[in-house]
Structures are given as structure tokens and as C-alpha cells.
PDB file of C-alpha atoms in Angstrom:
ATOM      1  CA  UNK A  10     -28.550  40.950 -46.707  1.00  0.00           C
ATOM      2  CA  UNK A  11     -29.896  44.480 -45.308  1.00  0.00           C
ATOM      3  CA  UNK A  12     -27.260  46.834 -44.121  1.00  0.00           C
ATOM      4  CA  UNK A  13     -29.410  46.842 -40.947  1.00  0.00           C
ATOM      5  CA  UNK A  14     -28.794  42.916 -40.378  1.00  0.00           C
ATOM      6  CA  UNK A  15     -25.478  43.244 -41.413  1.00  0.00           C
ATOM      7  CA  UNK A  16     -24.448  46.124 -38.912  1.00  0.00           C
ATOM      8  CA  UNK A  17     -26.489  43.817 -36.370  1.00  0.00           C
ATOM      9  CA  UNK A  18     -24.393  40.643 -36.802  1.00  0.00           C
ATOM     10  CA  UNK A  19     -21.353  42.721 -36.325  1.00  0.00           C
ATOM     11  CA  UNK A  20     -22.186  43.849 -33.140  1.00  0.00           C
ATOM     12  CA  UNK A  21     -23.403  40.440 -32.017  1.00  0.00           C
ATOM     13  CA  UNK A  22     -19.790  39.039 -33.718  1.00  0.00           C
ATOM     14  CA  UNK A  23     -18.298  42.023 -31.668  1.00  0.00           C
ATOM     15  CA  UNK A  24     -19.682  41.099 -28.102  1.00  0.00           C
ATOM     16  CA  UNK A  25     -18.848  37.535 -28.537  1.00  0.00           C
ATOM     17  CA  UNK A  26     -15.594  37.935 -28.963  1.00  0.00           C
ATOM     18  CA  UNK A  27     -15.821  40.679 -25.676  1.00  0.00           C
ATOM     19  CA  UNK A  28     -16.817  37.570 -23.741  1.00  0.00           C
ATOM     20  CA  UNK A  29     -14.102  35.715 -24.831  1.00  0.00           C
ATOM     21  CA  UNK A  30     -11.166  38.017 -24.864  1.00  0.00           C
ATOM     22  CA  UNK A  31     -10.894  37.862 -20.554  1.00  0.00           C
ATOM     23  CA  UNK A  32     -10.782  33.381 -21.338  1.00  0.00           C
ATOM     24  CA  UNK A  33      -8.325  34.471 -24.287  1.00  0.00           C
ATOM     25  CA  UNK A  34      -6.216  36.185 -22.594  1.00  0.00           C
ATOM     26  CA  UNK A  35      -5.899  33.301 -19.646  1.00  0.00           C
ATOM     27  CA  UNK A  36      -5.123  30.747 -21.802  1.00  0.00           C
ATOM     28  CA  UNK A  37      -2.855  32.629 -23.560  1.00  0.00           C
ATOM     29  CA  UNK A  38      -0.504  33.944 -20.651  1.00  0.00           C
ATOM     30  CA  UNK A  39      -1.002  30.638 -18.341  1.00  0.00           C
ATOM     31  CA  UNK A  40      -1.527  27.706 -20.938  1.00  0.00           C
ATOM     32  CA  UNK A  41      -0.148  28.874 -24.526  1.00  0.00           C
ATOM     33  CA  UNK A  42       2.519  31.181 -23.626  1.00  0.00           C
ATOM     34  CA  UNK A  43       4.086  28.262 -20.887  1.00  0.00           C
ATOM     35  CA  UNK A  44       4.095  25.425 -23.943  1.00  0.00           C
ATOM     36  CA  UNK A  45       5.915  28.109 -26.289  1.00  0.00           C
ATOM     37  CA  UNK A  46       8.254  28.833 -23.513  1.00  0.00           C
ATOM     38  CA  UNK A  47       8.883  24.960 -22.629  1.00  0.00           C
ATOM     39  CA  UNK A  48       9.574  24.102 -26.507  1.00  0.00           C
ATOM     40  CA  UNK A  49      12.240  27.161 -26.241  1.00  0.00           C
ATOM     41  CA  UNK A  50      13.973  26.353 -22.865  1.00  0.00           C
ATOM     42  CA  UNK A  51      14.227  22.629 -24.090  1.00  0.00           C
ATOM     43  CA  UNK A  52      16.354  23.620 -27.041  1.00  0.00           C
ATOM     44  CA  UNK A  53      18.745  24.896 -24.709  1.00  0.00           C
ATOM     45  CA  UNK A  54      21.197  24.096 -22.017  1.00  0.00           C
ATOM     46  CA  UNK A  55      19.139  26.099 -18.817  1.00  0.00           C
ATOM     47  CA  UNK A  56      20.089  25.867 -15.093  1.00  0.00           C
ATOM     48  CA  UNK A  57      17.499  27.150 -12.241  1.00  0.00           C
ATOM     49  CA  UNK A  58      18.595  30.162 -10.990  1.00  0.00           C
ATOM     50  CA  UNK A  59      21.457  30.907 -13.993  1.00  0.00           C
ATOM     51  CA  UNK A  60      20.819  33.954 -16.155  1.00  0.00           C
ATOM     52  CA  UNK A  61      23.275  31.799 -18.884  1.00  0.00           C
ATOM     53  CA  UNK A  62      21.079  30.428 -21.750  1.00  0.00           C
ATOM     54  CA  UNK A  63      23.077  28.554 -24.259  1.00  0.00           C
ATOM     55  CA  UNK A  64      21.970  26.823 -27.443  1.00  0.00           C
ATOM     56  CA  UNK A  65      21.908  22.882 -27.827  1.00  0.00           C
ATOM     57  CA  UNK A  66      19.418  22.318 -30.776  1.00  0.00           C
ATOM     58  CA  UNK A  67      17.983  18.940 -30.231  1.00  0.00           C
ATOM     59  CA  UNK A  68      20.340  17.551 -27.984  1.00  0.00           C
ATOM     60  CA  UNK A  69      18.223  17.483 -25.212  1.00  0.00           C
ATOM     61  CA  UNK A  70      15.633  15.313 -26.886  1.00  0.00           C
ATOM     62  CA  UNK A  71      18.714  12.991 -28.255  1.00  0.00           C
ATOM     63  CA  UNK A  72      19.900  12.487 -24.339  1.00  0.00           C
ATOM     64  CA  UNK A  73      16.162  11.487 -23.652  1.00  0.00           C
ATOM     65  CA  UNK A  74      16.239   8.824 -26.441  1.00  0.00           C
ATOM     66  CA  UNK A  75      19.352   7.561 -24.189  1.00  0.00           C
ATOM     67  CA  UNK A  76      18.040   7.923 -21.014  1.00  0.00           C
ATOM     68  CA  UNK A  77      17.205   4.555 -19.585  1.00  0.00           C
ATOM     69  CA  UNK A  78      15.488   6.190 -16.607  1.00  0.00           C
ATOM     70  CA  UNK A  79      13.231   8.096 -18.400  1.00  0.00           C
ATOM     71  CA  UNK A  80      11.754   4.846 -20.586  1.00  0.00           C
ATOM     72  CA  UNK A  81      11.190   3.347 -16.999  1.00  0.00           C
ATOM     73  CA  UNK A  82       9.625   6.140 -16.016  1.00  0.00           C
ATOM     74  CA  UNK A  83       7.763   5.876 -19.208  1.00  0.00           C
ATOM     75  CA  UNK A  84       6.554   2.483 -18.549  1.00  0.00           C
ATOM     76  CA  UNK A  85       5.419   3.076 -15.158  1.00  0.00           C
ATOM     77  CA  UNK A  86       3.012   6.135 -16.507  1.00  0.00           C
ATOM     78  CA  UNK A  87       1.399   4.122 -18.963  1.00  0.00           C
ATOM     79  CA  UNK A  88       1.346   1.092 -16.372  1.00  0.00           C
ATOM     80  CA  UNK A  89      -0.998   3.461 -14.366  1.00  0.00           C
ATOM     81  CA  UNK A  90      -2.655   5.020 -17.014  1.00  0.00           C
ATOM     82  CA  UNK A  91      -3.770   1.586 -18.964  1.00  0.00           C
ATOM     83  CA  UNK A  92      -4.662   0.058 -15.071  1.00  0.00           C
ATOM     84  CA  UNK A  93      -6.233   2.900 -13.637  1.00  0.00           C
ATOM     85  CA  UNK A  94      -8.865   4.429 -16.315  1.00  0.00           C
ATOM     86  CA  UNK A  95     -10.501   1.114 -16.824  1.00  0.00           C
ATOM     87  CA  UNK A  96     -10.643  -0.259 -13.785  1.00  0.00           C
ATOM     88  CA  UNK A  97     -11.579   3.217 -12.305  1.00  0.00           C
ATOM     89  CA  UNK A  98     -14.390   3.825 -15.171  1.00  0.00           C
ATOM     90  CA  UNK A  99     -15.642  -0.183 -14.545  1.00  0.00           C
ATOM     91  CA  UNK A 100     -16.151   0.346 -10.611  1.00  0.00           C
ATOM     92  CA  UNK A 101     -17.910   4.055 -11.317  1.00  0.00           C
ATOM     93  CA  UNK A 102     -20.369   2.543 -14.021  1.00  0.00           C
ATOM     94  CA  UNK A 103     -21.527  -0.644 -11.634  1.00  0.00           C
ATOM     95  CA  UNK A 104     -21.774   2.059  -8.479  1.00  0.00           C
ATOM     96  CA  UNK A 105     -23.717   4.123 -11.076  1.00  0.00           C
ATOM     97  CA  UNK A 106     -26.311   1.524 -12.139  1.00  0.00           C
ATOM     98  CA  UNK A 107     -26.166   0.486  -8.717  1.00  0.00           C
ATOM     99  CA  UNK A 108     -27.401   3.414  -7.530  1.00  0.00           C
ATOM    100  CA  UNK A 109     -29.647   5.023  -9.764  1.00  0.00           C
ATOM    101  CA  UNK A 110     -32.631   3.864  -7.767  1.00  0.00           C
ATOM    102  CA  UNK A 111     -35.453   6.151  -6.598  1.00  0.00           C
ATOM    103  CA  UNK A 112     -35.086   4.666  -2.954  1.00  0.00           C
ATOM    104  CA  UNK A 113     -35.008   6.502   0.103  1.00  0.00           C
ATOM    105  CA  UNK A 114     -31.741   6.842   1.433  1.00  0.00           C
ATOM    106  CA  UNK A 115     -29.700   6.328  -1.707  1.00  0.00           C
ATOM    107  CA  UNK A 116     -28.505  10.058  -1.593  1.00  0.00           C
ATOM    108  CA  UNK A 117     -26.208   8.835   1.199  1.00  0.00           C
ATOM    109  CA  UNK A 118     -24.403   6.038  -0.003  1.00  0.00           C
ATOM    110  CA  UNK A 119     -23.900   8.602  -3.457  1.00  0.00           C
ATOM    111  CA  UNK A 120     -22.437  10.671  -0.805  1.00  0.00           C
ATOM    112  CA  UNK A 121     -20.688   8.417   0.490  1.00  0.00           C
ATOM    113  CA  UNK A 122     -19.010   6.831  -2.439  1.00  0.00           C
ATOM    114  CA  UNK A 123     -18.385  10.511  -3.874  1.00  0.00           C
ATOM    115  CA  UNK A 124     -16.847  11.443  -0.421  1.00  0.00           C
ATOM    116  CA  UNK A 125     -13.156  10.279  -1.476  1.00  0.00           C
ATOM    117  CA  UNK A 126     -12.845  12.998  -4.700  1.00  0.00           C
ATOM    118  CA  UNK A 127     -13.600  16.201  -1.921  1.00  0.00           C
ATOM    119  CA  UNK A 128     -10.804  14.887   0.262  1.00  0.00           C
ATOM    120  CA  UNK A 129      -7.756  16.960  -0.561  1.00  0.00           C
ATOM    121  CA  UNK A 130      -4.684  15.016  -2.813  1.00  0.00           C
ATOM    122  CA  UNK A 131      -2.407  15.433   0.263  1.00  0.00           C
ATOM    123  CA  UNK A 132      -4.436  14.317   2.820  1.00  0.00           C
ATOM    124  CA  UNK A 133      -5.623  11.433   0.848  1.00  0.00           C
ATOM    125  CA  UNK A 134      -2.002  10.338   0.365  1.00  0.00           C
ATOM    126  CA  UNK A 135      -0.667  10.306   4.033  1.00  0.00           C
ATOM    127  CA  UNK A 136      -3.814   8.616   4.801  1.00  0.00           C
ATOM    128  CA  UNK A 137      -2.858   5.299   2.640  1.00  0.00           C
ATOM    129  CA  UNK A 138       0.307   5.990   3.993  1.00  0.00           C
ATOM    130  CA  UNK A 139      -0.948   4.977   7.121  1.00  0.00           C
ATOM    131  CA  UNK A 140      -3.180   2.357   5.827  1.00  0.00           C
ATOM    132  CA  UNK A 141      -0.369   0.944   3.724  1.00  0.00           C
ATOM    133  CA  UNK A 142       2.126   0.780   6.787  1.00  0.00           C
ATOM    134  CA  UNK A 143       3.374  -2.412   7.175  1.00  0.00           C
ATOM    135  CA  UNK A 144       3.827  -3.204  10.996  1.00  0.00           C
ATOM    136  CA  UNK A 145       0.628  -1.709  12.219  1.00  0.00           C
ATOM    137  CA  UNK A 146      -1.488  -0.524   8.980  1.00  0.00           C
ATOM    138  CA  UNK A 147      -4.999  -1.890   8.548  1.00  0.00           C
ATOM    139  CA  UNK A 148      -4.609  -3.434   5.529  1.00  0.00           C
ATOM    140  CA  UNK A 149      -1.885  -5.612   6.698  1.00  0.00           C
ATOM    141  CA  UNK A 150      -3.771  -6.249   9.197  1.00  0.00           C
ATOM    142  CA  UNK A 151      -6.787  -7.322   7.643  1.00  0.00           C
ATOM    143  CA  UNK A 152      -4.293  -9.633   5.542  1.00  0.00           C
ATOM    144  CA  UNK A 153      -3.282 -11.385   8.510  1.00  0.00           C
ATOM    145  CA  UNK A 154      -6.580 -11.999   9.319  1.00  0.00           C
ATOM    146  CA  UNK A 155      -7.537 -13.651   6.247  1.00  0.00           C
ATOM    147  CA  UNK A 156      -4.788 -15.613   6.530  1.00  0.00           C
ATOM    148  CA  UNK A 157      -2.594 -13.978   3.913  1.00  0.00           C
ATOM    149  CA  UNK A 158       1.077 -12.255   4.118  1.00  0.00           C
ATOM    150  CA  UNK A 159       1.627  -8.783   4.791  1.00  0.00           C
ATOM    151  CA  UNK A 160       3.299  -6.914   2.210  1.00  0.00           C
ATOM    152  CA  UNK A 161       5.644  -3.750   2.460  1.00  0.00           C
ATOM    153  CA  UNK A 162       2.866  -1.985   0.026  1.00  0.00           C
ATOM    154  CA  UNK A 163       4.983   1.175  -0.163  1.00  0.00           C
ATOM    155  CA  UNK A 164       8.657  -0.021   0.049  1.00  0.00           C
ATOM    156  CA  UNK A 165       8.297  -3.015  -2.218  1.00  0.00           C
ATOM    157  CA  UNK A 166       8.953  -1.926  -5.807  1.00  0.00           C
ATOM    158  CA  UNK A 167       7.068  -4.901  -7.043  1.00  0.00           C
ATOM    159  CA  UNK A 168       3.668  -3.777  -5.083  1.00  0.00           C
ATOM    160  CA  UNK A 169       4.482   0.027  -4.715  1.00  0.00           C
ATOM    161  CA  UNK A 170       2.879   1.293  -7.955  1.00  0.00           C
ATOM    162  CA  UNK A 171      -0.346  -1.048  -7.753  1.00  0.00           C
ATOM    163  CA  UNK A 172      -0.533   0.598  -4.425  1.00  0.00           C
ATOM    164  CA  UNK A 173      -0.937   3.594  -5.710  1.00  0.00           C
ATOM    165  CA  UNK A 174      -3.500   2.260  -8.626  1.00  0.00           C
ATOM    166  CA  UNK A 175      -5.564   1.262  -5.783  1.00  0.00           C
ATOM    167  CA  UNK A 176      -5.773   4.302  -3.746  1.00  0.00           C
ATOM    168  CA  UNK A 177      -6.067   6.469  -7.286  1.00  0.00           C
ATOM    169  CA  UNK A 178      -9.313   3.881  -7.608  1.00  0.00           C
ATOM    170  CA  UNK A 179     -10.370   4.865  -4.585  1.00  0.00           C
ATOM    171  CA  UNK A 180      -9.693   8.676  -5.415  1.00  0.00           C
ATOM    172  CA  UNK A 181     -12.057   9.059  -8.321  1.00  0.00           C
ATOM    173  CA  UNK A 182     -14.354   6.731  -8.808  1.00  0.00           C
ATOM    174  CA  UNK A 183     -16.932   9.141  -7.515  1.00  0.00           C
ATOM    175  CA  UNK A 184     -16.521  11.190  -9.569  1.00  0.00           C
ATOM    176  CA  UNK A 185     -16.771   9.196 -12.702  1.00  0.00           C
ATOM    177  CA  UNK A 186     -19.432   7.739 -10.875  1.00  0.00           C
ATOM    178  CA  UNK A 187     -21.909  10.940 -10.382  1.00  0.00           C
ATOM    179  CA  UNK A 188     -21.300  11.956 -14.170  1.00  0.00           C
ATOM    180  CA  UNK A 189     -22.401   8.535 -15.452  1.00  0.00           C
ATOM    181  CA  UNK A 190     -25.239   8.687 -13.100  1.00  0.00           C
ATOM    182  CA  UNK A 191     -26.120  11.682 -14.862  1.00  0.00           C
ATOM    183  CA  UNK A 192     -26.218   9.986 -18.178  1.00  0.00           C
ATOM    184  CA  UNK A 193     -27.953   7.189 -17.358  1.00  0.00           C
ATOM    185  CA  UNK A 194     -30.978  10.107 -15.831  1.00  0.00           C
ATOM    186  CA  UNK A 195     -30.879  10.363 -19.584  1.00  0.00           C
ATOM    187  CA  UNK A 196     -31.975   6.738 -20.615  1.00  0.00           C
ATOM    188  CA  UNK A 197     -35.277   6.056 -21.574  1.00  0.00           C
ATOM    189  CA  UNK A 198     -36.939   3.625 -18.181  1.00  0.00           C
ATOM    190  CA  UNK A 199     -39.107   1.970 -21.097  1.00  0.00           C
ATOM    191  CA  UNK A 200     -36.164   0.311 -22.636  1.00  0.00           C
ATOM    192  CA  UNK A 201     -35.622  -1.354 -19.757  1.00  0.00           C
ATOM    193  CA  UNK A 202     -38.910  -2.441 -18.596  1.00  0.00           C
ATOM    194  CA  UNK A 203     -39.166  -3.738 -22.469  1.00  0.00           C
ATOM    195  CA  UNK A 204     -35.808  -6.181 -21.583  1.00  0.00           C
ATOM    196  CA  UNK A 205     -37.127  -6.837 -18.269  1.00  0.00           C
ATOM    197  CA  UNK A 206     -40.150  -7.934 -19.915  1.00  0.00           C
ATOM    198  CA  UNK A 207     -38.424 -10.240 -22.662  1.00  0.00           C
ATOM    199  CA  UNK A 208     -36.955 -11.962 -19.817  1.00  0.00           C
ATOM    200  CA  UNK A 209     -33.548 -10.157 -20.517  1.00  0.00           C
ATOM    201  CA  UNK A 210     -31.233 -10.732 -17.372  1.00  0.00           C
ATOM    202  CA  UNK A 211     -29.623  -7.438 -15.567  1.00  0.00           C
ATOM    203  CA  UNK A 212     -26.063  -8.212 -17.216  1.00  0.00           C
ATOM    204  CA  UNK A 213     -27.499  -8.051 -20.636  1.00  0.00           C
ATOM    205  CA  UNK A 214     -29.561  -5.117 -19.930  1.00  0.00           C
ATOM    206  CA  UNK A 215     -26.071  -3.785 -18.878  1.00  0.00           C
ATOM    207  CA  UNK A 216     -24.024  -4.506 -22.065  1.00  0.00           C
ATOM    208  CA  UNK A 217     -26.363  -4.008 -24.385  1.00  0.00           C
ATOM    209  CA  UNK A 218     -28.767  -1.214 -23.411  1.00  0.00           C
ATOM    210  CA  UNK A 219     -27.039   0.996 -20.466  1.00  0.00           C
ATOM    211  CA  UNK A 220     -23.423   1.123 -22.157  1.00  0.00           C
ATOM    212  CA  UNK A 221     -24.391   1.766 -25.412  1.00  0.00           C
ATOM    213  CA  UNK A 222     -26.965   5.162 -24.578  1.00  0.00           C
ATOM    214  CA  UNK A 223     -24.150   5.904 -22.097  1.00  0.00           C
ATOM    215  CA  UNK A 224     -21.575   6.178 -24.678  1.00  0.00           C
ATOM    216  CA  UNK A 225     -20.760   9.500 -25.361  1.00  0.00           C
ATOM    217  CA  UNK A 226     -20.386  10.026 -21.378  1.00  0.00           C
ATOM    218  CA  UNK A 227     -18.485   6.702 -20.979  1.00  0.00           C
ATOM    219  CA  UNK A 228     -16.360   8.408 -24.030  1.00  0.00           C
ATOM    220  CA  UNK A 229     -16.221  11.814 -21.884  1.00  0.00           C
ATOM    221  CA  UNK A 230     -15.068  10.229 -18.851  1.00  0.00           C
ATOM    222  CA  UNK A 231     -12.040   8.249 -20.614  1.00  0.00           C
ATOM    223  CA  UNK A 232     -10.705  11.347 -22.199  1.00  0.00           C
ATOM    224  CA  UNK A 233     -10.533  12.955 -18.644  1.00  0.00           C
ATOM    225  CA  UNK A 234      -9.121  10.257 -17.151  1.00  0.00           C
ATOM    226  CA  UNK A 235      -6.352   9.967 -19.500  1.00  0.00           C
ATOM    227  CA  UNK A 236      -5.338  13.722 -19.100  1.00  0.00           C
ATOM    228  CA  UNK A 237      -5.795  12.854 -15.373  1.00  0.00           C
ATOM    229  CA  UNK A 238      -4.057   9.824 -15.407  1.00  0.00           C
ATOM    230  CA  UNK A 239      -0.835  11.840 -16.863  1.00  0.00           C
ATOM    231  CA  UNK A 240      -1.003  14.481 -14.489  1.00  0.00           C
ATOM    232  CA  UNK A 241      -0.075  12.240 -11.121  1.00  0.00           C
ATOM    233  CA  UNK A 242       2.571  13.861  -9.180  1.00  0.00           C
ATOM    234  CA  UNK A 243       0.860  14.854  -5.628  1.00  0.00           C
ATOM    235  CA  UNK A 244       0.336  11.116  -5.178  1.00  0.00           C
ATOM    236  CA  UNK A 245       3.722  10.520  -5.548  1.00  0.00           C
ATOM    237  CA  UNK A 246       5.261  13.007  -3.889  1.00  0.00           C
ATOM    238  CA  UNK A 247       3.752  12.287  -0.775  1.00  0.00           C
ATOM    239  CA  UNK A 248       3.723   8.804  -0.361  1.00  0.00           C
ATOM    240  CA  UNK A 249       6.578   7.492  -2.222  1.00  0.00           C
ATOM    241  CA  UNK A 250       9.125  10.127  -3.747  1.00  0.00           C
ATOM    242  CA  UNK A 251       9.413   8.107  -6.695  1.00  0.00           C
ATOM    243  CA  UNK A 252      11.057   4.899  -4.855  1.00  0.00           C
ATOM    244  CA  UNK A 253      11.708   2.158  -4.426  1.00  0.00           C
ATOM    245  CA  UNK A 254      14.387   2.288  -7.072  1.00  0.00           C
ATOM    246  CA  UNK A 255      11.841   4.756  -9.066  1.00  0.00           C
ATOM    247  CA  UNK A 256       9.419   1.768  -9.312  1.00  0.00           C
ATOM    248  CA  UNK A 257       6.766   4.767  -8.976  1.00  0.00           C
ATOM    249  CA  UNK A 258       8.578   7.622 -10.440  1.00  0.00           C
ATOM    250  CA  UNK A 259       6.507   8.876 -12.935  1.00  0.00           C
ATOM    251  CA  UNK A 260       7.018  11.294 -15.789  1.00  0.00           C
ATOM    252  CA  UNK A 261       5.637  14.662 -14.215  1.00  0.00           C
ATOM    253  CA  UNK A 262       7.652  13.483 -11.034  1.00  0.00           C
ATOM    254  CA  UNK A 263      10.731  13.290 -13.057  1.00  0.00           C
ATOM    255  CA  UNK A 264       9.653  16.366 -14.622  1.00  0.00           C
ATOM    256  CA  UNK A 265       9.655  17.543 -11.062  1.00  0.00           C
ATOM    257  CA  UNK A 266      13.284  16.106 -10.166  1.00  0.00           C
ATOM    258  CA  UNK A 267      15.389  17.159 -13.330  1.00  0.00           C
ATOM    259  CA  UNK A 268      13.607  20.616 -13.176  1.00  0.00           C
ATOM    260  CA  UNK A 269      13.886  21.664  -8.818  1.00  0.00           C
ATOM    261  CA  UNK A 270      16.036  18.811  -7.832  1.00  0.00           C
ATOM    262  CA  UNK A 271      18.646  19.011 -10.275  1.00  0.00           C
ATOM    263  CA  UNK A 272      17.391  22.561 -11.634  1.00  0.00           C
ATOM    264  CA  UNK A 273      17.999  21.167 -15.294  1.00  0.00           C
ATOM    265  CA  UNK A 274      15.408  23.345 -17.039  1.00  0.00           C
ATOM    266  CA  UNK A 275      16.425  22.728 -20.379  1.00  0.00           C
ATOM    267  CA  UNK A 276      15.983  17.994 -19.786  1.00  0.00           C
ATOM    268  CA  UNK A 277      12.981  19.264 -17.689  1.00  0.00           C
ATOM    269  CA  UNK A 278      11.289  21.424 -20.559  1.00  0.00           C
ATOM    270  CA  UNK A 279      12.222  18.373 -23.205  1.00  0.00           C
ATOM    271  CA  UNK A 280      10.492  15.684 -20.613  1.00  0.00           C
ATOM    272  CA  UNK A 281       7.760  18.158 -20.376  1.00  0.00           C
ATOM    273  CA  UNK A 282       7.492  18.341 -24.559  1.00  0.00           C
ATOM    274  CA  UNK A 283       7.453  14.488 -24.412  1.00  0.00           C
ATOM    275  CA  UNK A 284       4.555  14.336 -21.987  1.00  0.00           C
ATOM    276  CA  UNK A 285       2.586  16.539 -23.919  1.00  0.00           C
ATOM    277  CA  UNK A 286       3.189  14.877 -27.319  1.00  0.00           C
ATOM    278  CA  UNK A 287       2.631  11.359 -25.424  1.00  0.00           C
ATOM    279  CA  UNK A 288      -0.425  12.743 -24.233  1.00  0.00           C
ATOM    280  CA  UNK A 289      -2.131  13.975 -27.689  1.00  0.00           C
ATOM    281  CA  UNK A 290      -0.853  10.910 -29.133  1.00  0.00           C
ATOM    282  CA  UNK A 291      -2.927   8.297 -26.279  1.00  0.00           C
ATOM    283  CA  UNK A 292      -5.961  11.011 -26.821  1.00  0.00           C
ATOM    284  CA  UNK A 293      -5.950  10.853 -30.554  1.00  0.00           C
ATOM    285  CA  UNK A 294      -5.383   7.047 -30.560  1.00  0.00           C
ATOM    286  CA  UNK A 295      -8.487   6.887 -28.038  1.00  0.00           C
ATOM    287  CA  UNK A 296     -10.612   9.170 -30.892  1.00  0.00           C
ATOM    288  CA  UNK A 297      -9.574   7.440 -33.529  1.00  0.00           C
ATOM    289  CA  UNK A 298     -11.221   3.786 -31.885  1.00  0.00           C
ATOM    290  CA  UNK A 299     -13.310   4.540 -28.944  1.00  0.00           C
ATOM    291  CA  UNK A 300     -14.566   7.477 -30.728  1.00  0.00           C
ATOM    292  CA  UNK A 301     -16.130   6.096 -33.899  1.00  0.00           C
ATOM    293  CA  UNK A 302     -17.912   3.587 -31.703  1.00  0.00           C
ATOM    294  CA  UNK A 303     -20.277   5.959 -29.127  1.00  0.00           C
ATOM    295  CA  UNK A 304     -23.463   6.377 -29.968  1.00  0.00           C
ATOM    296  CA  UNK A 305     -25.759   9.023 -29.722  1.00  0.00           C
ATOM    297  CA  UNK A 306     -29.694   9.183 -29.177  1.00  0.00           C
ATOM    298  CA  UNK A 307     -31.227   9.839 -31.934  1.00  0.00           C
ATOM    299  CA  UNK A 308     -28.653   7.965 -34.233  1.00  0.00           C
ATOM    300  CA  UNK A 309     -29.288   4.913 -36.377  1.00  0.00           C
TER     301      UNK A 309
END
């Protein structure tokens, strides 16, 4: 190697790492520098507000063991996690295939169908709220039409959460629905009119041409939802405040509660631990199956 390449490498080494020292230094004061200061808080006994810190080792992850609240609270994340990824990731692929058409006019239902992710969190929520009500909402009204019950969506703790699957459905869907119509921009149109040719039907066509070159975005999509899925609090907060009987309360909602309700820093920083190591756990579980099935175009 010439001195001449060698002095040029560092200088391209050097202004790489120029670009990333501003990213660097983010993550480091608002993502790394939190997480360190969680796993220290949550080895001691912290109240909001009190310059007191005292030491408690691990007993703040032994009273989580014995919380009973918190493995309710634990079922009811993964309830919405393991209901609302595929059933959210289902509707966006058939809207996808749907509407990946050439047709005039199709930009408007895409708009349409994508209009739910631009409305703010907030002002989503109070408007299932109102949807959800149960003397004059439309929903119950539209049950009563049909024939069926009305339900007290929101204040029943058997229907509360699925409620909120529903709306979360509703939510982002779009979303998941413009990047897989992105993908499938991306698949090959003689593939199809091969299988359309052999007298394949459109279901087939689906399941065994469109999902597997759509893979690695399908795979994409499911990782984000899962960090997404974990996340829910806004939801929550608005519509239900964890009732009935925490039937919704959900782990970054109970997060919430021990940490500015109770101002319990030191539970709140353990729960917080938990979440994340729950969270790399479900994301290396989904690498270690989903993963090793995508496939990629080019692959054999």
C-alpha cells in the first residue's frame, strides 16, 4: 500500500466518522446515557422529587417477580402485541396487493387508507372514544342495527383491550400498507403473468409468489411493529387510563403510574429494564425463526 493511499484512506476514515460524531453524540446523551441511568436508578430505592438515593441491590427486580399486577400487565402487552402485528401486517398486505393497480384513481383510496397513520395519537383516541360510546356511539349503533347487542367497548374489561386492538388496526395499517406496496413495485410482473397463464388462481399467486419476494419487507415490517407494539401508552392514556380493573394497563402505562403517579423511580426504572429485556428477547426470538425464512432476489 502507497503512503499516498494510505494517508488517503485516513482522511476518508476521518470524515466518516465527522458525519457520524453529531448521530453519536444523540444517541449517546438521549438513548445510551437514559438505559445506563435506568439500570442505576433501578438498583435503588428513588422517589420523584427526593434528592435521597439509597441502595437496594436487586430488590427491586425481586418485588417485580412478586408483583401480581405487573404479570397482568404483562399478559395484556403481549395480548396486544401477538393480536395486533399479525392481524395489522395481514390487512396491510391484502390492501397492498389490492391496490397495486395502474388504474386511475387508485392514488385516492392509497390516500385514503393511509389517512389514519397522519392523524395525531390523541386525536385518534378521543375519536374511538366517541365511536366506542355506548349510549349514542356509532358502533353501537350499527350493532343494533344488525341486530346484535351493544357492548360497553371501553368500560367492559372483557372487550376493553380488543377495543383498543381494533382501533391500533385501524391506526397503522397504512402504513404497513404503503411500505409493502413498495416491495411488491419490486416484483417481477412476468412472474405473475407466467401463474396467470398456468391457470394459477389469485390466492396461490398470493402465497406462493407475492409473500415470498416480499419477504425481507414483510420481515421489516414485523420487527417495527413489535418495537411499536411495546411502545403503546398514548392509546391508553387517553381512552382508558389503564381500566377497567387494569384490563388495558399495559407495561409502559405502568411504567407511567409507578414512575409520576406514585413517583417510584427506582420500581419504574426496574419495569422499564424488564420492557427492554422483554423486548430484545420477542426481537431475537422473531430473528431466530422468521428470519432464516425471508428470501431475497437473487437467492437460490
Amino acid at each position: 500500500m502507497s503512503p499516498s493511499f494510505a494517508r488517503a484512506r485516513r482522511k476518508e476514515m476521518l470524515l466518516a466518522y465527522a458525519l457520524l460524531l453529531p448521530s453519536l453524540v444523540f444517541l449517546a446523551i438521549f438513548t445510551y446515557w437514559p438505559i445506563l441511568r435506568s439500570v442505576w436508578f433501578s438498583l435503588h430505592d428513588v422517589l420523584l422529587g427526593d434528592p435521597d438515593i439509597y441502595w437496594l441491590g436487586a430488590e427491586n427486580y425481586l418485588r417485580l417477580l412478586d408483583d401480581r399486577l405487573f404479570w397482568k400487565v404483562l399478559g395484556n402487552t403481549a395480548f396486544y402485541t401477538l393480536t395486533t402485528i399479525p392481524l395489522s401486517i395481514a390487512v396491510a398486505l391484502l390492501l397492498a396487493v389490492a391496490l397495486d393497480s395502474k388504474l386511475r384513481g387508485m392514488a385516492i383510496y392509497r390516500s385514503a387508507f393511509f389517512y389514519p397513520v397522519m392523524i395525531p395519537s390523541v386525536a385518534a383516541g378521543m375519536v374511538w372514544v366517541f365511536l366506542y360510546a355506548p349510549g349514542y356511539g356509532p358502533i353501537n349503533e350499527a350493532l343494533t342495527t344488525l341486530g346484535l347487542p351493544r357492548l360497553d367497548w371501553l368500560y367492559d374489561s372483557q372487550w376493553a383491550l380488543p377495543a383498543i386492538v381494533i382501533m391500533s388496526i385501524w391506526k397503522y395499517s397504512g402504513y404497513f400498507m404503503l411500505i409493502l406496496l413498495a416491495a411488491l413495485k419490486l416484483v417481477p410482473s412476468d412472474l405473475y403473468e407466467a401463474a396467470r397463464l398456468d391457470g394459477v388462481s389469485g390466492w396461490h399467486r398470493l402465497l406462493h409468489i407475492t409473500i415470498p419476494l416480499v419477504s425481507p419487507t414483510l420481515y421489516f415490517v414485523i420487527i417495527i411493529g413489535t418495537l411499536h407494539s411495546y411502545q403503546i401508552f398514548d392509546y391508553v392514556y387517553v381512552m382508558t387510563q389503564g381500566g377497567p380493573a387494569d384490563s388495558t394497563n399495559v407495561l409502559t402505562f405502568y411504567i407511567y403510574q409507578n414512575g409520576f403517579q406514585y413517583q417510584d423511580i427506582g420500581y419504574a426504572s426496574a419495569l422499564a429494564n424488564a420492557l427492554l429485556v422483554f423486548v430484545l428477547g420477542l426481537i431475537g426470538l422473531v430473528a431466530l425463526t422468521l428470519g432464516r425464512k425471508v428470501h431475497y432476489l437473487g437467492e437460490r
